[in-house]
């Protein structure tokens, strides 16, 4: 389900970037603006402190009050400062003796700096606020007990600080908007690609395995898209295989059913003589056998595919199994005039599922009897071979052409021109069973001879066999001349 837009990644990332930039700006603002202001004030105060001793000396050097008065006014004008000479009235009040800006400018009778200097007889400086605004001021004691105050307005300097503060705020607001928008755009470009992947996932879920998943980027999202596309390609193959399997299975089921239906129709004819009726029933039994066998094979395959087919891992005598299977086919071999020879007198202890091994042996012996002309011999042999237990089924039939050897282990594969009895599942199941037991089936064939060899781990040397497992289940094609 698609999320509501407010929770979308683009808005979230935009907001996150907004918050981060806002935080950074707040830190810069909190660190820079107050420092800037105090530096401006400190610089002004330091300037006044440098001038104060000279001013105090020059006033103190005057012989009388009138001379002092004109010196104060002169100094105020030359230094472009307000210079005020004060004398104590009470402990908490001062009286202005001379003010370079004229008495009317007032506001100095309770000047805190001057009062402190009066009390301590040492210079004091700082920032004071009065009705006229903010001032940097220095109070300096004179030897006669009076105090001179130098005062400079901070208005212009503070106005500059305010301008910087305002500019910072405006720039910050613009940066915030830009950062939010940039964050939104960047995240949007990612979410657009993620949405495309989401669309691809929905297509896959809907069964469309043909449309490729494409992302032209070179980052993790592109890697994810590649992984998606590999998955799509694999699913497409599996889907095709599934479709083919169902089509093949239905076809295989339909043929005997169709034939059975035909016989049932014919048998409805009451005038049919007994001999023909018996022949028909014989044919029908054959078709039912074929259907039963097909159903069992399909069930085995589906269990193998689902990983539900249990194969035991126990020691058993492969030679005894070979003899047993050969005996089962003795009658069929005789009927087709095949000489079925068995060379399995010496016990060979293999490790695997005895029943399933017999199923494999049946498939191989049956093929050797069915896909070869009557009268040709079939040899079954069991022996130790290269540290494995080997069951070999050799026939003297037409052989399997080299270009078909790779296909005979595929499901439903039957060689062109072969006998149409089977459904082409015998070898496919045999090979998968052998692989499940840690074994393999090899094929060596040339005109006039075909050999299928089932290789299994030896019972006593199971550990050795597991260390060096056999080749994986690829169709074993051993083109030999
Ligand atoms: N010994 C053999 N000699 C010649 N061709 C063979 C031999 N064994 C198998 N084949 C070819 O390989 C094909 C596949 O064999 P497989 O056993 O899988 O299927 P099948 O015998 O046709 O049917 P079934 O499912 O009944 O076994 C056969 O149809 C046949 O063409
Ligand atoms: Mg077969």
XYZ file of C-alpha atoms and ligand atoms in Angstrom:
513
model
C 0.000 0.000 0.000
C 1.349 3.432 -0.908
C 1.991 5.720 2.061
C 0.132 9.020 2.374
C 2.204 11.874 0.888
C 2.987 13.467 4.267
C 5.023 10.406 5.225
C 6.799 10.237 1.895
C 10.580 9.976 1.967
C 11.058 13.222 0.015
C 9.163 15.273 2.574
C 10.889 13.497 5.444
C 14.370 14.074 4.015
C 13.457 17.686 3.149
C 12.313 18.261 6.733
C 15.371 16.521 8.145
C 17.681 18.725 6.121
C 15.605 21.731 7.198
C 16.012 20.814 10.879
C 19.756 20.166 10.486
C 20.355 23.488 8.704
C 18.116 25.320 11.199
C 20.131 23.812 14.074
C 23.434 24.782 12.426
C 22.190 28.330 11.830
C 20.952 28.634 15.417
C 24.385 27.568 16.693
C 26.152 30.060 14.400
C 23.734 32.804 15.418
C 24.083 32.081 19.145
C 27.875 31.962 18.874
C 28.506 34.920 16.537
C 25.985 37.668 17.305
C 26.563 38.125 21.086
C 30.330 37.889 20.580
C 30.216 40.439 17.808
C 28.300 42.855 20.038
C 30.620 42.426 23.013
C 33.672 42.835 20.770
C 32.314 46.099 19.365
C 31.617 47.410 22.879
C 34.965 46.161 24.242
C 36.863 47.834 21.400
C 35.186 51.153 22.131
C 35.773 50.867 25.866
C 39.450 49.932 25.307
C 39.870 53.014 23.118
C 38.453 55.187 25.898
C 40.651 53.510 28.520
C 43.700 54.368 26.462
C 42.734 58.040 26.288
C 41.550 58.355 29.910
C 44.925 58.804 31.711
C 46.020 61.554 29.323
C 42.660 63.321 29.625
C 42.777 63.053 33.444
C 46.348 64.354 33.562
C 45.598 67.281 31.266
C 42.557 68.338 33.318
C 44.418 67.818 36.619
C 47.318 69.938 35.350
C 45.075 73.006 34.969
C 45.698 75.683 37.567
C 42.077 76.561 38.243
C 38.506 75.574 37.633
C 38.013 77.861 34.643
C 41.057 76.481 32.941
C 39.774 72.993 33.698
C 36.406 73.943 32.202
C 37.876 75.058 28.917
C 40.248 72.053 28.842
C 37.259 69.693 29.260
C 35.372 71.348 26.420
C 38.500 71.400 24.227
C 39.264 67.751 24.892
C 35.656 66.771 24.187
C 35.799 68.499 20.842
C 39.238 67.255 19.844
C 38.573 63.649 20.839
C 34.974 63.770 19.628
C 33.830 62.421 22.995
C 31.680 63.576 25.799
C 34.014 64.487 28.646
C 32.347 65.124 32.027
C 34.052 66.270 35.176
C 32.179 65.276 38.334
C 32.575 65.857 42.039
C 30.903 63.993 44.921
C 27.771 65.540 46.422
C 26.747 62.722 48.731
C 27.838 59.083 48.840
C 25.320 58.201 46.178
C 25.136 61.385 44.237
C 27.488 63.364 42.113
C 27.432 66.842 40.824
C 28.517 67.735 37.326
C 31.279 70.338 37.356
C 31.869 70.514 33.612
C 30.254 68.696 30.716
C 31.789 69.083 27.257
C 28.316 68.731 25.737
C 26.744 71.297 28.082
C 24.886 70.722 31.348
C 21.539 70.203 29.665
C 22.576 66.797 28.352
C 22.415 65.657 32.023
C 22.035 62.119 33.266
C 25.383 61.835 35.008
C 24.594 62.568 38.651
C 24.081 58.865 39.390
C 26.502 57.447 36.818
C 27.391 54.039 38.300
C 30.927 53.977 36.899
C 31.718 57.395 38.281
C 30.242 56.443 41.690
C 32.368 53.298 41.777
C 35.540 55.180 40.829
C 34.698 57.794 43.415
C 34.500 55.091 46.021
C 37.446 52.942 44.960
C 39.647 55.724 43.577
C 40.536 53.471 40.677
C 39.407 53.590 37.009
C 36.298 51.723 35.993
C 34.835 51.159 32.563
C 31.942 49.479 30.836
C 28.707 49.916 28.981
C 25.913 52.031 30.363
C 22.395 52.566 29.149
C 20.604 55.825 29.534
C 17.647 57.506 27.991
C 19.867 58.598 25.098
C 20.883 55.057 24.283
C 23.911 52.865 25.002
C 27.362 54.263 25.730
C 30.903 53.007 26.257
C 32.268 54.824 29.270
C 35.386 55.135 31.371
C 35.577 56.869 34.757
C 39.020 57.986 35.858
C 39.908 59.512 39.271
C 41.667 62.875 39.508
C 44.028 63.713 42.352
C 41.761 66.446 43.711
C 39.000 63.898 44.443
C 36.933 64.609 41.352
C 36.270 62.078 38.567
C 36.422 62.508 34.821
C 34.112 60.405 32.671
C 34.737 59.787 28.982
C 31.592 58.712 27.180
C 31.159 57.571 23.557
C 27.817 56.602 22.052
C 27.527 52.986 20.844
C 24.559 53.691 18.629
C 26.328 53.390 15.250
C 28.367 50.346 16.217
C 25.317 48.583 17.659
C 23.325 49.518 14.543
C 25.972 47.694 12.519
C 25.666 44.698 14.796
C 21.890 44.775 14.350
C 22.376 44.930 10.589
C 24.652 41.882 10.710
C 22.105 40.075 12.883
C 19.307 40.924 10.484
C 21.353 39.862 7.470
C 22.185 36.592 9.222
C 18.505 35.955 9.905
C 17.482 36.707 6.323
C 20.316 34.606 4.869
C 19.417 31.825 7.329
C 15.781 31.875 6.273
C 16.791 31.705 2.603
C 19.247 28.874 3.372
C 16.493 27.012 5.204
C 14.086 27.235 2.291
C 16.812 26.227 -0.163
C 17.928 23.311 2.035
C 14.387 22.038 2.423
C 13.801 22.285 -1.304
C 17.177 20.690 -2.160
C 16.508 17.867 0.326
C 13.070 17.355 -1.164
C 14.459 17.272 -4.715
C 17.294 14.855 -3.888
C 14.999 12.520 -1.963
C 12.382 12.808 -4.707
C 14.916 11.634 -7.309
C 15.564 8.573 -5.096
C 11.927 7.894 -4.269
C 11.083 8.075 -7.967
C 13.548 5.245 -8.616
C 12.342 3.306 -5.579
C 8.749 3.711 -6.808
C 9.877 2.270 -10.140
C 11.259 -0.746 -8.281
C 8.015 -0.977 -6.337
C 6.161 -1.013 -9.662
C 8.491 -3.777 -10.902
C 7.814 -5.798 -7.729
C 4.087 -5.365 -8.267
C 4.456 -6.504 -11.879
C 6.379 -9.580 -10.723
C 3.740 -10.280 -8.081
C 1.143 -10.000 -10.851
C 2.982 -12.653 -12.899
C 4.654 -10.415 -15.506
C 8.177 -11.853 -15.714
C 8.975 -10.486 -19.171
C 9.299 -6.693 -18.613
C 12.921 -6.035 -17.562
C 13.716 -4.047 -14.416
C 15.971 -1.174 -15.533
C 17.775 1.488 -13.489
C 20.522 3.508 -15.178
C 22.144 4.744 -11.933
C 25.446 3.530 -10.522
C 24.562 3.261 -6.862
C 22.958 0.869 -4.381
C 19.492 1.389 -5.878
C 20.866 0.359 -9.284
C 22.391 -2.729 -7.638
C 19.011 -3.508 -6.103
C 17.390 -3.118 -9.525
C 19.979 -5.509 -10.995
C 19.211 -8.041 -8.258
C 15.519 -7.604 -9.021
C 16.142 -8.164 -12.696
C 18.150 -11.338 -12.034
C 15.289 -12.545 -9.877
C 12.832 -11.672 -12.658
C 14.891 -13.552 -15.249
C 15.107 -16.598 -12.959
C 11.373 -16.457 -12.272
C 10.710 -16.169 -16.014
C 12.721 -19.354 -16.610
C 10.945 -21.128 -13.754
C 7.573 -19.919 -14.975
C 8.292 -21.156 -18.479
C 9.492 -24.494 -17.084
C 6.349 -24.737 -14.961
C 4.154 -24.027 -17.982
C 6.012 -26.577 -20.087
C 5.811 -29.118 -17.285
C 2.050 -28.700 -16.959
C 1.585 -28.841 -20.739
C 3.746 -31.980 -21.008
C 2.112 -33.661 -18.034
C -1.386 -32.908 -19.360
C -0.411 -34.211 -22.768
C 1.025 -37.398 -21.279
C -2.108 -37.902 -19.195
C -4.436 -37.203 -22.102
C -2.975 -39.777 -24.497
C -3.738 -42.900 -22.415
C -7.046 -41.430 -21.222
C -8.060 -40.766 -24.820
C -7.084 -44.310 -25.783
C -8.975 -45.764 -22.796
C -12.049 -43.764 -23.790
C -11.854 -45.241 -27.308
C -11.665 -48.803 -25.979
C -14.598 -48.228 -23.631
C -16.667 -47.038 -26.641
C -15.688 -50.112 -28.622
C -16.390 -52.475 -25.732
C -19.940 -51.129 -25.563
C -20.563 -53.116 -28.747
C -22.234 -56.251 -27.418
C -21.632 -58.245 -30.591
C -17.873 -58.081 -30.267
C -16.316 -61.498 -30.174
C -14.537 -62.669 -27.040
C -11.043 -62.797 -28.529
C -11.142 -59.140 -29.655
C -12.681 -58.135 -26.337
C -9.791 -59.847 -24.498
C -7.258 -58.031 -26.695
C -8.939 -54.704 -25.959
C -8.927 -55.397 -22.239
C -5.230 -56.255 -22.485
C -4.582 -52.915 -24.232
C -6.621 -51.116 -21.606
C -4.626 -52.763 -18.807
C -1.449 -51.487 -20.501
C -2.820 -47.925 -20.680
C -3.910 -48.038 -17.037
C -0.423 -49.272 -16.096
C 1.027 -46.369 -18.047
C -1.279 -43.901 -16.318
C -0.457 -45.294 -12.881
C 3.248 -45.134 -13.621
C 2.925 -41.561 -14.904
C 1.014 -40.505 -11.786
C 3.736 -42.063 -9.571
C 6.516 -40.358 -11.572
C 4.783 -36.974 -11.432
C 4.306 -37.356 -7.698
C 7.993 -38.226 -7.270
C 9.002 -35.184 -9.316
C 6.771 -32.812 -7.405
C 8.143 -34.193 -4.122
C 11.698 -33.797 -5.409
C 10.956 -30.211 -6.458
C 9.390 -29.398 -3.110
C 12.289 -31.044 -1.270
C 9.829 -33.386 0.413
C 11.194 -36.636 -0.947
C 12.972 -38.404 1.896
C 15.980 -40.526 0.941
C 17.515 -42.735 3.587
C 21.230 -42.956 4.049
C 21.971 -46.512 5.104
C 24.440 -49.183 4.037
C 23.077 -51.879 1.724
C 24.397 -54.429 -0.767
C 24.244 -52.899 -4.250
C 24.979 -56.296 -5.855
C 21.908 -57.853 -4.180
C 19.737 -54.964 -5.398
C 21.035 -55.414 -8.953
C 20.243 -59.145 -8.863
C 16.741 -58.438 -7.511
C 15.922 -55.871 -10.220
C 17.334 -58.097 -12.962
C 15.105 -60.936 -11.753
C 12.077 -58.642 -11.940
C 12.813 -57.976 -15.621
C 13.714 -61.529 -16.514
C 10.263 -62.270 -17.982
C 10.146 -59.074 -20.055
C 13.696 -59.731 -21.309
C 12.769 -63.265 -22.315
C 9.649 -62.025 -24.075
C 11.749 -59.624 -26.170
C 14.443 -62.196 -26.684
C 17.050 -60.144 -24.784
C 19.779 -61.975 -22.981
C 19.910 -60.337 -19.532
C 23.289 -61.088 -17.919
C 24.169 -60.134 -14.364
C 27.696 -59.858 -12.989
C 27.050 -59.068 -9.313
C 28.209 -62.019 -7.268
C 30.536 -60.060 -4.949
C 28.748 -57.882 -2.368
C 29.401 -54.134 -2.713
C 28.306 -52.143 0.328
C 26.927 -48.792 -0.838
C 25.452 -45.968 1.205
C 22.007 -44.697 0.229
C 18.318 -45.526 0.086
C 17.971 -49.131 -1.068
C 14.430 -48.704 -2.404
C 15.334 -45.595 -4.363
C 18.482 -47.252 -5.751
C 16.324 -50.122 -6.971
C 14.005 -47.561 -8.585
C 17.018 -46.097 -10.449
C 18.212 -49.572 -11.473
C 14.725 -50.392 -12.780
C 14.698 -47.230 -14.905
C 18.118 -48.086 -16.403
C 17.404 -51.783 -17.039
C 13.972 -50.990 -18.461
C 15.526 -48.479 -20.862
C 18.149 -51.001 -21.917
C 15.389 -53.483 -22.721
C 12.856 -51.082 -24.250
C 15.062 -48.806 -26.333
C 17.053 -51.592 -27.998
C 16.046 -54.049 -30.720
C 14.932 -57.557 -29.665
C 17.661 -60.136 -29.476
C 20.400 -57.819 -28.232
C 22.084 -58.588 -24.892
C 21.871 -56.440 -21.751
C 24.590 -56.621 -19.100
C 24.172 -55.516 -15.495
C 27.355 -55.354 -13.407
C 28.214 -54.122 -9.890
C 31.744 -53.308 -8.749
C 33.985 -50.961 -6.772
C 35.154 -48.145 -9.013
C 37.466 -45.266 -8.003
C 36.398 -45.426 -4.368
C 32.696 -45.588 -5.203
C 30.088 -48.260 -5.647
C 29.166 -48.610 -9.338
C 26.156 -50.201 -10.986
C 26.606 -50.464 -14.738
C 23.852 -51.233 -17.261
C 25.207 -51.921 -20.736
C 23.193 -52.656 -23.849
C 23.997 -53.331 -27.470
C 21.300 -51.077 -28.889
C 21.526 -48.311 -31.479
C 23.220 -45.922 -29.037
C 22.228 -42.345 -28.231
C 23.484 -39.710 -30.708
C 26.072 -37.348 -29.194
C 23.839 -34.284 -29.606
C 21.035 -36.015 -27.686
C 23.147 -37.335 -24.835
C 22.894 -34.028 -22.979
C 19.107 -34.085 -23.204
C 18.127 -37.597 -22.133
C 18.156 -36.580 -18.451
C 15.686 -33.741 -19.087
C 12.094 -34.139 -18.018
C 9.753 -35.475 -20.733
C 12.634 -35.845 -23.177
C 12.348 -38.729 -25.614
C 14.741 -39.173 -28.481
C 13.208 -38.640 -31.917
C 12.255 -41.893 -33.533
C 12.417 -43.776 -30.218
C 9.722 -46.056 -28.904
C 6.777 -44.019 -27.694
C 5.940 -46.137 -24.683
C 7.444 -44.032 -21.901
C 6.861 -40.434 -20.935
C 10.511 -39.393 -20.767
C 10.642 -39.036 -16.978
C 12.592 -42.177 -16.003
C 16.137 -40.806 -16.368
C 15.229 -37.354 -15.022
C 13.933 -38.882 -11.781
C 16.816 -41.366 -11.639
C 19.425 -38.650 -11.886
C 17.772 -36.415 -9.265
C 17.494 -39.375 -6.873
C 21.138 -40.288 -7.410
C 22.222 -36.726 -6.688
C 20.096 -36.687 -3.508
C 22.054 -39.716 -2.320
C 25.403 -38.069 -3.011
C 25.834 -40.040 -6.221
C 25.630 -39.485 -9.978
C 24.706 -41.173 -13.239
C 27.152 -41.208 -16.121
C 26.351 -41.983 -19.719
C 28.692 -43.405 -22.325
C 27.154 -44.181 -25.669
C 28.164 -44.853 -29.262
C 26.442 -46.697 -32.094
C 26.006 -50.309 -30.994
C 26.549 -49.700 -27.293
C 25.086 -47.609 -24.479
C 26.322 -47.693 -20.878
C 24.641 -45.992 -17.930
C 26.703 -46.044 -14.713
C 25.191 -45.243 -11.324
C 27.908 -44.183 -8.862
C 27.182 -44.123 -5.116
C 29.253 -43.503 -1.990
C 30.740 -46.639 -0.464
C 29.262 -47.485 2.941
C 32.506 -47.878 4.880
C 33.988 -44.728 3.389
C 31.087 -42.374 3.693
C 33.216 -39.696 5.279
C 35.724 -39.880 2.416
C 32.983 -39.610 -0.193
C 31.415 -36.593 1.488
C 34.753 -34.769 1.424
C 34.996 -35.205 -2.334
C 31.418 -35.066 -3.551
C 30.654 -36.099 -7.097
C 30.022 -33.659 -9.909
C 26.722 -31.817 -9.676
C 23.598 -32.884 -11.470
C 24.310 -31.515 -14.937
C 23.266 -33.945 -17.702
C 26.184 -36.276 -17.829
C 27.120 -36.585 -21.430
C 30.032 -38.765 -22.182
C 30.381 -38.677 -25.916
C 32.638 -41.520 -26.779
C 33.473 -42.941 -30.070
N 19.559 -47.487 -23.301
C 19.103 -46.586 -24.159
N 19.329 -46.707 -25.478
C 18.890 -45.785 -26.353
N 18.165 -44.707 -26.008
C 17.894 -44.545 -24.700
C 18.343 -45.470 -23.720
N 17.941 -45.031 -22.512
C 17.236 -43.895 -22.745
N 17.215 -43.591 -24.035
C 16.578 -42.407 -24.661
O 16.408 -41.442 -23.660
C 15.028 -41.080 -23.575
C 14.689 -40.744 -22.158
O 14.691 -41.868 -21.345
P 13.758 -41.926 -20.074
O 13.992 -43.192 -19.388
O 13.951 -40.679 -19.344
O 12.305 -41.852 -20.702
P 11.460 -43.018 -21.369
O 12.153 -44.292 -21.214
O 11.144 -42.573 -22.759
O 10.126 -42.959 -20.532
P 9.902 -43.451 -19.007
O 9.473 -42.237 -18.308
O 8.845 -44.468 -19.101
O 11.196 -43.978 -18.543
C 14.278 -42.264 -24.108
O 13.022 -41.888 -24.622
C 15.204 -42.738 -25.201
O 14.995 -42.050 -26.373
Mg 12.777 -44.975 -19.363
